[in-house]
Every structure is written in C-alpha cells, then in structure tokens.
PDB file of C-alpha atoms and ligand atoms in Angstrom:
ATOM      1  CA  MET A   7      10.183  -1.432 -14.494  1.00 94.00           C
ATOM      2  CA  ASP A   8      13.524  -1.904 -12.551  1.00 97.00           C
ATOM      3  CA  VAL A   9      13.600  -5.068 -10.864  1.00 98.00           C
ATOM      4  CA  ARG A  10      15.262  -5.977  -7.676  1.00 98.00           C
ATOM      5  CA  ILE A  11      15.859  -9.651  -6.536  1.00 98.00           C
ATOM      6  CA  TYR A  12      17.030  -9.844  -3.169  1.00 97.00           C
ATOM      7  CA  GLN A  13      17.539 -13.097  -0.573  1.00 95.00           C
ATOM      8  CA  THR A  14      15.561 -12.275   2.541  1.00 94.00           C
ATOM      9  CA  ALA A  15      12.437 -10.080   3.361  1.00 94.00           C
ATOM     10  CA  ALA A  16      14.129  -8.880   5.927  1.00 94.00           C
ATOM     11  CA  GLU A  17      16.922  -7.334   3.257  1.00 97.00           C
ATOM     12  CA  ILE A  18      14.005  -6.160   1.093  1.00 97.00           C
ATOM     13  CA  GLY A  19      12.772  -4.154   3.878  1.00 97.00           C
ATOM     14  CA  GLU A  20      16.107  -2.305   4.684  1.00 98.00           C
ATOM     15  CA  ALA A  21      16.613  -1.642   0.737  1.00 98.00           C
ATOM     16  CA  ALA A  22      13.235  -0.867   0.201  1.00 98.00           C
ATOM     17  CA  GLY A  23      13.215   1.344   3.379  1.00 98.00           C
ATOM     18  CA  GLU A  24      16.486   2.903   2.508  1.00 98.00           C
ATOM     19  CA  VAL A  25      14.437   4.469  -0.643  1.00 98.00           C
ATOM     20  CA  PHE A  26      11.915   6.094   1.918  1.00 98.00           C
ATOM     21  CA  VAL A  27      14.330   7.492   3.819  1.00 98.00           C
ATOM     22  CA  GLN A  28      16.832   8.839   1.278  1.00 98.00           C
ATOM     23  CA  GLN A  29      13.220  10.819  -0.073  1.00 98.00           C
ATOM     24  CA  ILE A  30      12.774  11.746   3.482  1.00 98.00           C
ATOM     25  CA  LEU A  31      16.116  12.816   3.065  1.00 98.00           C
ATOM     26  CA  ASP A  32      16.003  14.440  -0.522  1.00 98.00           C
ATOM     27  CA  LYS A  33      12.787  16.399   0.491  1.00 98.00           C
ATOM     28  CA  PRO A  34      11.602  16.573   4.261  1.00 98.00           C
ATOM     29  CA  ASP A  35       8.019  17.522   3.541  1.00 98.00           C
ATOM     30  CA  CYS A  36       7.698  14.901   1.031  1.00 98.00           C
ATOM     31  CA  VAL A  37       4.293  13.336   0.898  1.00 98.00           C
ATOM     32  CA  LEU A  38       4.166   9.433   0.949  1.00 98.00           C
ATOM     33  CA  GLY A  39       1.345   7.265  -0.076  1.00 98.00           C
ATOM     34  CA  LEU A  40       1.445   4.059   2.127  1.00 98.00           C
ATOM     35  CA  ALA A  41       0.574   0.774   2.184  1.00 98.00           C
ATOM     36  CA  THR A  42      -0.471  -2.565   5.150  1.00 98.00           C
ATOM     37  CA  GLY A  43       0.094  -5.832   4.615  1.00 96.00           C
ATOM     38  CA  VAL A  44       2.558  -8.657   6.411  1.00 96.00           C
ATOM     39  CA  THR A  45       5.088  -7.355   3.459  1.00 97.00           C
ATOM     40  CA  PRO A  46       5.585  -4.067   4.177  1.00 98.00           C
ATOM     41  CA  ILE A  47       6.290  -4.614   8.042  1.00 98.00           C
ATOM     42  CA  PRO A  48      10.070  -5.125   7.712  1.00 97.00           C
ATOM     43  CA  MET A  49      10.371  -2.078   5.924  1.00 98.00           C
ATOM     44  CA  TYR A  50       8.292  -0.114   8.699  1.00 98.00           C
ATOM     45  CA  THR A  51      10.397  -1.357  11.106  1.00 98.00           C
ATOM     46  CA  TYR A  52      13.549  -0.064   9.233  1.00 98.00           C
ATOM     47  CA  ILE A  53      12.263   3.473   8.833  1.00 98.00           C
ATOM     48  CA  GLY A  54      10.947   3.272  12.676  1.00 98.00           C
ATOM     49  CA  ASN A  55      14.550   2.465  13.662  1.00 98.00           C
ATOM     50  CA  GLN A  56      16.308   5.213  11.471  1.00 98.00           C
ATOM     51  CA  CYS A  57      14.070   7.734  12.490  1.00 98.00           C
ATOM     52  CA  ASN A  58      14.823   6.567  17.056  1.00 97.00           C
ATOM     53  CA  ALA A  59      18.427   6.555  15.309  1.00 98.00           C
ATOM     54  CA  GLY A  60      18.144  10.433  14.756  1.00 97.00           C
ATOM     55  CA  ARG A  61      18.912   9.998  10.804  1.00 97.00           C
ATOM     56  CA  VAL A  62      15.765  11.036   9.191  1.00 98.00           C
ATOM     57  CA  SER A  63      12.436  12.954  10.976  1.00 98.00           C
ATOM     58  CA  LEU A  64       8.835  12.439   9.814  1.00 98.00           C
ATOM     59  CA  LYS A  65       7.940  15.766  11.240  1.00 98.00           C
ATOM     60  CA  LYS A  66       7.062  17.021   7.876  1.00 98.00           C
ATOM     61  CA  VAL A  67       6.110  14.594   6.179  1.00 98.00           C
ATOM     62  CA  THR A  68       2.692  13.639   5.078  1.00 98.00           C
ATOM     63  CA  THR A  69       0.871  10.753   4.326  1.00 98.00           C
ATOM     64  CA  PHE A  70      -1.920   8.968   2.672  1.00 98.00           C
ATOM     65  CA  ASN A  71      -2.257   5.638   2.723  1.00 98.00           C
ATOM     66  CA  LEU A  72      -4.022   3.432  -0.085  1.00 98.00           C
ATOM     67  CA  ASP A  73      -6.828   1.864   1.848  1.00 98.00           C
ATOM     68  CA  GLU A  74      -9.442   0.911   4.794  1.00 98.00           C
ATOM     69  CA  TYR A  75     -12.029  -1.460   5.519  1.00 98.00           C
ATOM     70  CA  CYS A  76     -15.727  -0.095   5.349  1.00 98.00           C
ATOM     71  CA  ASN A  77     -17.678  -0.491   8.591  1.00 96.00           C
ATOM     72  CA  LEU A  78     -14.468  -1.596  10.877  1.00 97.00           C
ATOM     73  CA  PRO A  79     -13.982   0.670  14.151  1.00 96.00           C
ATOM     74  CA  VAL A  80     -10.659   2.570  13.590  1.00 96.00           C
ATOM     75  CA  THR A  81      -9.563   0.721  17.270  1.00 96.00           C
ATOM     76  CA  HIS A  82     -10.105  -2.953  15.700  1.00 96.00           C
ATOM     77  CA  ARG A  83      -6.487  -4.422  15.436  1.00 96.00           C
ATOM     78  CA  GLU A  84      -7.125  -4.763  11.831  1.00 97.00           C
ATOM     79  CA  SER A  85      -8.279  -1.370  10.660  1.00 97.00           C
ATOM     80  CA  TYR A  86      -5.535   0.314   8.627  1.00 98.00           C
ATOM     81  CA  TYR A  87      -5.738   3.530  11.193  1.00 98.00           C
ATOM     82  CA  ALA A  88      -4.469   0.519  13.833  1.00 98.00           C
ATOM     83  CA  PHE A  89      -1.950  -1.136  11.056  1.00 98.00           C
ATOM     84  CA  MET A  90      -0.567   2.185  10.712  1.00 98.00           C
ATOM     85  CA  HIS A  91       0.168   3.187  14.190  1.00 98.00           C
ATOM     86  CA  ARG A  92       0.913   0.006  15.124  1.00 98.00           C
ATOM     87  CA  ASN A  93       4.183  -0.876  12.655  1.00 98.00           C
ATOM     88  CA  LEU A  94       4.959   2.757  11.568  1.00 98.00           C
ATOM     89  CA  PHE A  95       3.858   5.787  13.240  1.00 98.00           C
ATOM     90  CA  ASP A  96       4.140   5.104  16.542  1.00 98.00           C
ATOM     91  CA  HIS A  97       7.686   4.265  15.988  1.00 98.00           C
ATOM     92  CA  THR A  98       8.598   7.751  14.453  1.00 98.00           C
ATOM     93  CA  ASP A  99       7.698  11.396  15.060  1.00 98.00           C
ATOM     94  CA  ILE A 100       5.157  12.056  12.187  1.00 98.00           C
ATOM     95  CA  LEU A 101       2.122  14.631  13.406  1.00 98.00           C
ATOM     96  CA  GLU A 102      -0.891  13.075  13.361  1.00 98.00           C
ATOM     97  CA  GLU A 103      -2.562  15.757  11.574  1.00 98.00           C
ATOM     98  CA  ASN A 104      -0.248  14.633   8.151  1.00 98.00           C
ATOM     99  CA  VAL A 105      -1.307  11.176   8.464  1.00 98.00           C
ATOM    100  CA  HIS A 106      -4.129  10.716   6.206  1.00 98.00           C
ATOM    101  CA  LEU A 107      -6.471   7.472   5.916  1.00 98.00           C
ATOM    102  CA  LEU A 108     -10.142   7.240   3.806  1.00 98.00           C
ATOM    103  CA  ASN A 109     -12.776   7.016   6.781  1.00 98.00           C
ATOM    104  CA  GLY A 110     -14.253   3.491   6.438  1.00 98.00           C
ATOM    105  CA  ASN A 111     -17.049   4.896   8.761  1.00 98.00           C
ATOM    106  CA  ALA A 112     -18.013   7.898   6.597  1.00 98.00           C
ATOM    107  CA  ASP A 113     -21.643   8.521   6.350  1.00 97.00           C
ATOM    108  CA  ASP A 114     -21.473   9.531   3.007  1.00 97.00           C
ATOM    109  CA  PHE A 115     -18.298   7.061   1.255  1.00 98.00           C
ATOM    110  CA  ASP A 116     -18.521   9.663  -2.262  1.00 98.00           C
ATOM    111  CA  ALA A 117     -18.053  12.506  -0.137  1.00 98.00           C
ATOM    112  CA  GLU A 118     -15.384  10.403   1.679  1.00 98.00           C
ATOM    113  CA  CYS A 119     -13.667   9.582  -1.948  1.00 98.00           C
ATOM    114  CA  GLU A 120     -13.896  13.344  -3.250  1.00 98.00           C
ATOM    115  CA  ALA A 121     -12.002  15.104   0.147  1.00 98.00           C
ATOM    116  CA  TYR A 122      -9.315  12.226  -0.164  1.00 98.00           C
ATOM    117  CA  GLU A 123      -8.930  13.224  -3.661  1.00 98.00           C
ATOM    118  CA  LYS A 124      -8.960  16.804  -2.815  1.00 98.00           C
ATOM    119  CA  ALA A 125      -6.559  16.456   0.040  1.00 98.00           C
ATOM    120  CA  MET A 126      -4.435  14.187  -2.372  1.00 98.00           C
ATOM    121  CA  ALA A 127      -4.229  17.274  -4.352  1.00 97.00           C
ATOM    122  CA  ALA A 128      -4.153  19.915  -1.918  1.00 98.00           C
ATOM    123  CA  ALA A 129      -0.507  18.716  -0.735  1.00 98.00           C
ATOM    124  CA  GLY A 130       0.974  18.547  -3.764  1.00 98.00           C
ATOM    125  CA  GLY A 131       0.408  14.878  -5.265  1.00 98.00           C
ATOM    126  CA  VAL A 132       2.209  11.819  -3.965  1.00 98.00           C
ATOM    127  CA  ASP A 133       5.876  11.752  -4.149  1.00 98.00           C
ATOM    128  CA  LEU A 134       6.460   8.282  -3.518  1.00 98.00           C
ATOM    129  CA  GLN A 135       4.209   5.436  -3.421  1.00 98.00           C
ATOM    130  CA  LEU A 136       4.491   1.594  -1.543  1.00 98.00           C
ATOM    131  CA  LEU A 137       2.856  -1.017  -3.335  1.00 98.00           C
ATOM    132  CA  GLY A 138       2.039  -4.258  -2.202  1.00 98.00           C
ATOM    133  CA  ILE A 139       0.004  -6.829  -4.624  1.00 98.00           C
ATOM    134  CA  GLY A 140      -2.851  -9.183  -3.443  1.00 96.00           C
ATOM    135  CA  THR A 141      -2.705 -13.031  -4.742  1.00 95.00           C
ATOM    136  CA  ASN A 142      -5.065 -11.842  -7.071  1.00 95.00           C
ATOM    137  CA  GLY A 143      -3.145  -8.616  -8.520  1.00 97.00           C
ATOM    138  CA  HIS A 144      -4.802  -5.935  -7.028  1.00 97.00           C
ATOM    139  CA  ILE A 145      -2.713  -3.282  -5.601  1.00 98.00           C
ATOM    140  CA  GLY A 146      -4.536  -1.059  -3.027  1.00 97.00           C
ATOM    141  CA  PHE A 147      -8.120  -2.732  -2.980  1.00 97.00           C
ATOM    142  CA  ASN A 148      -8.552  -2.370  -6.994  1.00 98.00           C
ATOM    143  CA  GLU A 149      -9.455  -5.875  -7.499  1.00 97.00           C
ATOM    144  CA  PRO A 150      -9.797  -7.513 -11.089  1.00 97.00           C
ATOM    145  CA  SER A 151     -11.610  -5.711 -13.162  1.00 96.00           C
ATOM    146  CA  ASP A 152     -13.428  -4.387 -16.641  1.00 97.00           C
ATOM    147  CA  GLU A 153     -11.640  -1.047 -16.353  1.00 97.00           C
ATOM    148  CA  PHE A 154      -9.352   0.783 -14.423  1.00 98.00           C
ATOM    149  CA  SER A 155     -10.275   2.872 -11.827  1.00 97.00           C
ATOM    150  CA  ASP A 156      -8.985   6.488 -11.638  1.00 97.00           C
ATOM    151  CA  GLY A 157      -9.770   8.157  -8.030  1.00 98.00           C
ATOM    152  CA  PRO A 158     -11.257   6.641  -4.811  1.00 98.00           C
ATOM    153  CA  PHE A 159     -13.891   4.524  -4.587  1.00 98.00           C
ATOM    154  CA  LYS A 160     -16.024   1.998  -2.684  1.00 98.00           C
ATOM    155  CA  VAL A 161     -14.865  -1.232  -3.645  1.00 98.00           C
ATOM    156  CA  LYS A 162     -16.629  -5.325  -3.182  1.00 97.00           C
ATOM    157  CA  LEU A 163     -13.958  -7.452  -2.272  1.00 96.00           C
ATOM    158  CA  THR A 164     -13.245  -9.960  -3.809  1.00 95.00           C
ATOM    159  CA  GLU A 165     -13.788 -13.895  -2.733  1.00 94.00           C
ATOM    160  CA  SER A 166      -9.601 -13.886  -3.361  1.00 92.00           C
ATOM    161  CA  THR A 167      -9.135 -11.068  -1.322  1.00 93.00           C
ATOM    162  CA  ILE A 168     -11.765 -12.673   1.658  1.00 95.00           C
ATOM    163  CA  THR A 169     -10.054 -15.466   1.754  1.00 93.00           C
ATOM    164  CA  SER A 170      -6.442 -14.057   1.837  1.00 91.00           C
ATOM    165  CA  ASN A 171      -7.765 -11.805   4.965  1.00 93.00           C
ATOM    166  CA  LYS A 172     -10.007 -13.917   7.218  1.00 94.00           C
ATOM    167  CA  ILE A 173      -7.481 -15.138   8.884  1.00 94.00           C
ATOM    168  CA  TYR A 174      -6.236 -12.048  10.754  1.00 94.00           C
ATOM    169  CA  PHE A 175     -10.409 -12.336  11.798  1.00 95.00           C
ATOM    170  CA  ASP A 176     -11.365 -13.656  14.870  1.00 94.00           C
ATOM    171  CA  THR A 177     -14.396 -15.001  12.556  1.00 93.00           C
ATOM    172  CA  GLU A 178     -15.378 -15.264   9.263  1.00 91.00           C
ATOM    173  CA  ASP A 179     -18.190 -13.115  10.072  1.00 92.00           C
ATOM    174  CA  GLU A 180     -16.094 -10.496  11.010  1.00 94.00           C
ATOM    175  CA  MET A 181     -14.212  -9.735   7.855  1.00 95.00           C
ATOM    176  CA  PRO A 182     -15.344  -6.745   5.933  1.00 97.00           C
ATOM    177  CA  ARG A 183     -16.609  -7.337   2.340  1.00 97.00           C
ATOM    178  CA  TYR A 184     -16.208  -3.644   1.560  1.00 98.00           C
ATOM    179  CA  ALA A 185     -13.222  -0.880   1.415  1.00 98.00           C
ATOM    180  CA  LEU A 186     -12.652   2.789   0.183  1.00 98.00           C
ATOM    181  CA  THR A 187      -9.130   2.349  -1.626  1.00 98.00           C
ATOM    182  CA  MET A 188      -7.236   5.289  -3.820  1.00 98.00           C
ATOM    183  CA  GLY A 189      -8.127   4.102  -7.751  1.00 98.00           C
ATOM    184  CA  ILE A 190      -5.758   2.928 -10.278  1.00 98.00           C
ATOM    185  CA  GLY A 191      -5.180   6.851 -11.463  1.00 98.00           C
ATOM    186  CA  ASP A 192      -4.502   7.894  -8.085  1.00 98.00           C
ATOM    187  CA  ILE A 193      -1.371   5.202  -7.752  1.00 98.00           C
ATOM    188  CA  MET A 194      -0.631   6.177 -11.194  1.00 98.00           C
ATOM    189  CA  ARG A 195      -0.127   9.510 -10.837  1.00 98.00           C
ATOM    190  CA  ALA A 196       2.765   9.190  -7.890  1.00 98.00           C
ATOM    191  CA  LYS A 197       5.546  10.737  -8.793  1.00 98.00           C
ATOM    192  CA  LYS A 198       7.860   7.571  -8.024  1.00 98.00           C
ATOM    193  CA  ILE A 199       6.489   3.744  -7.019  1.00 98.00           C
ATOM    194  CA  VAL A 200       8.286   1.154  -4.544  1.00 98.00           C
ATOM    195  CA  PHE A 201       6.935  -1.778  -5.278  1.00 98.00           C
ATOM    196  CA  ILE A 202       7.668  -4.822  -3.022  1.00 98.00           C
ATOM    197  CA  ALA A 203       6.569  -8.929  -2.740  1.00 98.00           C
ATOM    198  CA  THR A 204       7.354 -11.368  -1.218  1.00 97.00           C
ATOM    199  CA  GLY A 205       6.974 -15.467  -1.096  1.00 96.00           C
ATOM    200  CA  GLU A 206       5.719 -18.155  -3.972  1.00 97.00           C
ATOM    201  CA  GLY A 207       2.529 -17.251  -2.795  1.00 96.00           C
ATOM    202  CA  LYS A 208       2.789 -13.900  -5.189  1.00 97.00           C
ATOM    203  CA  ALA A 209       4.512 -15.367  -8.102  1.00 98.00           C
ATOM    204  CA  LYS A 210       1.785 -15.545 -10.613  1.00 98.00           C
ATOM    205  CA  ALA A 211       0.502 -12.120  -9.625  1.00 98.00           C
ATOM    206  CA  VAL A 212       4.175 -10.855 -10.251  1.00 98.00           C
ATOM    207  CA  TYR A 213       4.571 -12.952 -13.064  1.00 98.00           C
ATOM    208  CA  ASP A 214       1.342 -11.683 -14.669  1.00 98.00           C
ATOM    209  CA  MET A 215       2.019  -8.050 -13.272  1.00 98.00           C
ATOM    210  CA  ILE A 216       5.617  -7.736 -15.303  1.00 98.00           C
ATOM    211  CA  GLU A 217       5.491 -10.550 -17.797  1.00 98.00           C
ATOM    212  CA  GLY A 218       1.447 -10.345 -18.724  1.00 98.00           C
ATOM    213  CA  PRO A 219      -0.414  -7.899 -21.521  1.00 98.00           C
ATOM    214  CA  VAL A 220      -1.416  -4.679 -19.193  1.00 98.00           C
ATOM    215  CA  SER A 221      -5.105  -5.802 -18.301  1.00 98.00           C
ATOM    216  CA  PRO A 222      -7.788  -4.813 -15.339  1.00 98.00           C
ATOM    217  CA  LYS A 223      -7.937  -8.387 -15.340  1.00 97.00           C
ATOM    218  CA  CYS A 224      -4.342  -7.556 -13.427  1.00 98.00           C
ATOM    219  CA  PRO A 225      -4.628  -4.229 -12.268  1.00 98.00           C
ATOM    220  CA  ALA A 226      -0.991  -3.943 -10.911  1.00 98.00           C
ATOM    221  CA  SER A 227       0.012  -4.889 -14.548  1.00 98.00           C
ATOM    222  CA  ILE A 228      -0.907  -0.804 -14.971  1.00 98.00           C
ATOM    223  CA  LEU A 229       2.727  -0.672 -13.448  1.00 98.00           C
ATOM    224  CA  GLN A 230       4.064  -1.645 -16.565  1.00 98.00           C
ATOM    225  CA  ASN A 231       2.977   2.236 -18.107  1.00 98.00           C
ATOM    226  CA  HIS A 232       4.755   3.894 -14.719  1.00 98.00           C
ATOM    227  CA  LYS A 233       8.132   5.630 -15.696  1.00 98.00           C
ATOM    228  CA  ASP A 234       9.634   5.434 -12.390  1.00 98.00           C
ATOM    229  CA  VAL A 235       9.327   1.743 -10.726  1.00 98.00           C
ATOM    230  CA  ILE A 236      11.352  -0.220  -7.915  1.00 98.00           C
ATOM    231  CA  VAL A 237      10.164  -3.594  -8.007  1.00 98.00           C
ATOM    232  CA  PHE A 238      11.723  -5.595  -4.815  1.00 98.00           C
ATOM    233  CA  LEU A 239      11.037  -9.471  -5.237  1.00 98.00           C
ATOM    234  CA  ASP A 240      12.487 -11.890  -2.736  1.00 97.00           C
ATOM    235  CA  LYS A 241      13.155 -15.160  -4.614  1.00 96.00           C
ATOM    236  CA  GLY A 242       9.824 -16.896  -4.153  1.00 97.00           C
ATOM    237  CA  ALA A 243       7.630 -13.993  -5.542  1.00 98.00           C
ATOM    238  CA  ALA A 244      10.406 -13.908  -8.836  1.00 98.00           C
ATOM    239  CA  LYS A 245      10.054 -17.522  -9.417  1.00 97.00           C
ATOM    240  CA  LEU A 246       7.870 -17.160 -12.872  1.00 98.00           C
ATOM    241  CA  LEU A 247      10.276 -14.329 -14.297  1.00 97.00           C
ATOM    242  CA  LYS A 248      11.808 -15.259 -17.270  1.00 92.00           C
TER     243      LYS A 248
HETATM  244  C1  GLP B   7      -4.176  -6.328   1.345  1.00 65.03           C
HETATM  245  C2  GLP B   7      -3.976  -4.912   1.148  1.00 65.03           C
HETATM  246  C3  GLP B   7      -3.234  -4.629   0.087  1.00 65.03           C
HETATM  247  C4  GLP B   7      -1.522  -5.242   0.188  1.00 65.03           C
HETATM  248  C5  GLP B   7      -1.797  -7.252  -0.308  1.00 65.03           C
HETATM  249  C6  GLP B   7      -0.793  -8.053  -0.182  1.00 65.03           C
HETATM  250  O1  GLP B   7      -5.570  -6.761   0.922  1.00 65.03           O
HETATM  251  N1  GLP B   7      -5.203  -3.702   0.977  1.00 65.03           N
HETATM  252  O2  GLP B   7      -2.464  -2.905  -0.164  1.00 65.03           O
HETATM  253  O3  GLP B   7      -0.779  -5.124  -0.958  1.00 65.03           O
HETATM  254  O4  GLP B   7      -3.093  -7.372   0.807  1.00 65.03           O
HETATM  255  O5  GLP B   7      -1.055  -7.742   1.627  1.00 65.03           O
HETATM  256  P1  GLP B   7       0.222  -9.032   2.131  1.00 65.03           P
HETATM  257  O6  GLP B   7       1.279  -7.764   2.303  1.00 65.03           O
HETATM  258  O7  GLP B   7      -0.263  -9.316   3.859  1.00 65.03           O
HETATM  259  O8  GLP B   7       0.219 -10.431   1.639  1.00 65.03           O
END
C-alpha cells in the first residue's frame, strides 16, 4: 500500500481528487466506484470545481456506488442517492443514465444485487474505486464478519455502525438497520483503489487495516492483498501506525 500522510482534510480532498481527475483525463469513459460519508466531501467538492472550471468532463464517465440503505426513500436527504447528487453529481456534467446505485427499495433484494453485479461486469469493471472506512473497519457496508464476501448482498448493520450513523437522522428509529452493499470481491476487482480516512476516531481501524492481520474481522485489511492502493490519511488517522 502506498500510504501518504497530509496535514488537513482539505489537502487530502485535493490530492485524492486529483487522482480521480487524472483517471478521467486518461480515460474519459472510465468506470468509477464511489463512496459516501463525511470524509469524501472535500474530494467531491474538488472534482465538482474542476468540472465547472472546464478542466475535466464526466459526460462519458460511468459510476457505481458502494452501498445504499434498505427501505429509505431516495428522496430522504440521508439516502446515498440523495447524498451523491447533493455532493457530486449535481455539480458535474455526468449523465443520470450513467449513474448506478443499488436500489434499497427493490422488491427482490437478491435480484437487485445480481443485476448490479452484472451491470458492473457489462461496464467493464471499476477502473478506480474510492473507499472510506467505518470505525469498526468496514468498507462499503461490509461489516466485521467470519468470512470475506464476494458480490453485492443485503447486510444487517452492526450496533457500531448504527451508533456512528444514527446522528444524521432525526430519530434513532429512522436510521435503517439493513443496507445493500458491494461485496469485498467487487471492491478487490477494481483496477485501482483510493482510500481516504481522517481524524483520530479512525486511527484504530486504519492501524488494523495496514498493520494487523488480513482478517474478515477487519474487512479493510483485505486491501493489503490489492496491488494498487493509495491510502490518504491525516495525522489523526495515521496516529497509531508504526
Ligand atoms: C458509511 C459508509 C462507508 C463510509 C463509512 C465512513 O457507513 N457505508 O462507505 O466509508 O461509513 O463514513 P465517514 O466518512 O462519514 O466517517
């Protein structure tokens, strides 16, 4: 893993955003894997600004998001569909037909996951995947488990994830307990990965990911086996690294 440490979240936004801009300039019809959360917001702002400045166009880009809550209307501000439009898509020239998110309101979740896997394969696979990390080491919504997953699946969120994410909802009951997520196999099939983490709250998960054993107990640790991962950290997130 190529680990790079920065002073501020804003610097990470620019540096990681520039990897995405270069990817789009090198291959205008590339396939991007995208993530949600507070961490990537500066990066999405940077990409939106570069697009508005005319430096890069997302007109031919295809995107696949990592995950989506189950049974939350896409119109809800905390749906990942709404998040992605608010923080990135609405500030670029991407075509809506090229945007893909798992449908957390599908009647048949298995069929939805199967169709998503097929759509990713038909698009030629993900060229560049963005990842953040949960405080429990999750990537996408691949929670700590006894085995690594492969394709997309429906997951029961852990108490740790519910505690981290419920603060964004008006009431605790509104926070979904299930989500659809790309599997670890999907993430590992991406040709290149950009990983970002900021703040001391992520230090233990980042330590386990980089210096711990490769184990589904810390799903992010599988990234030790990927040949092209750039890890962008601030000092807080890098605090426990040797
Ligand atoms: C969420 C998402 C992840 C994200 C993580 C961290 O639950 N499913 O894809 O990486 O949690 O989010 P944040 O950046 O807000 O800490």
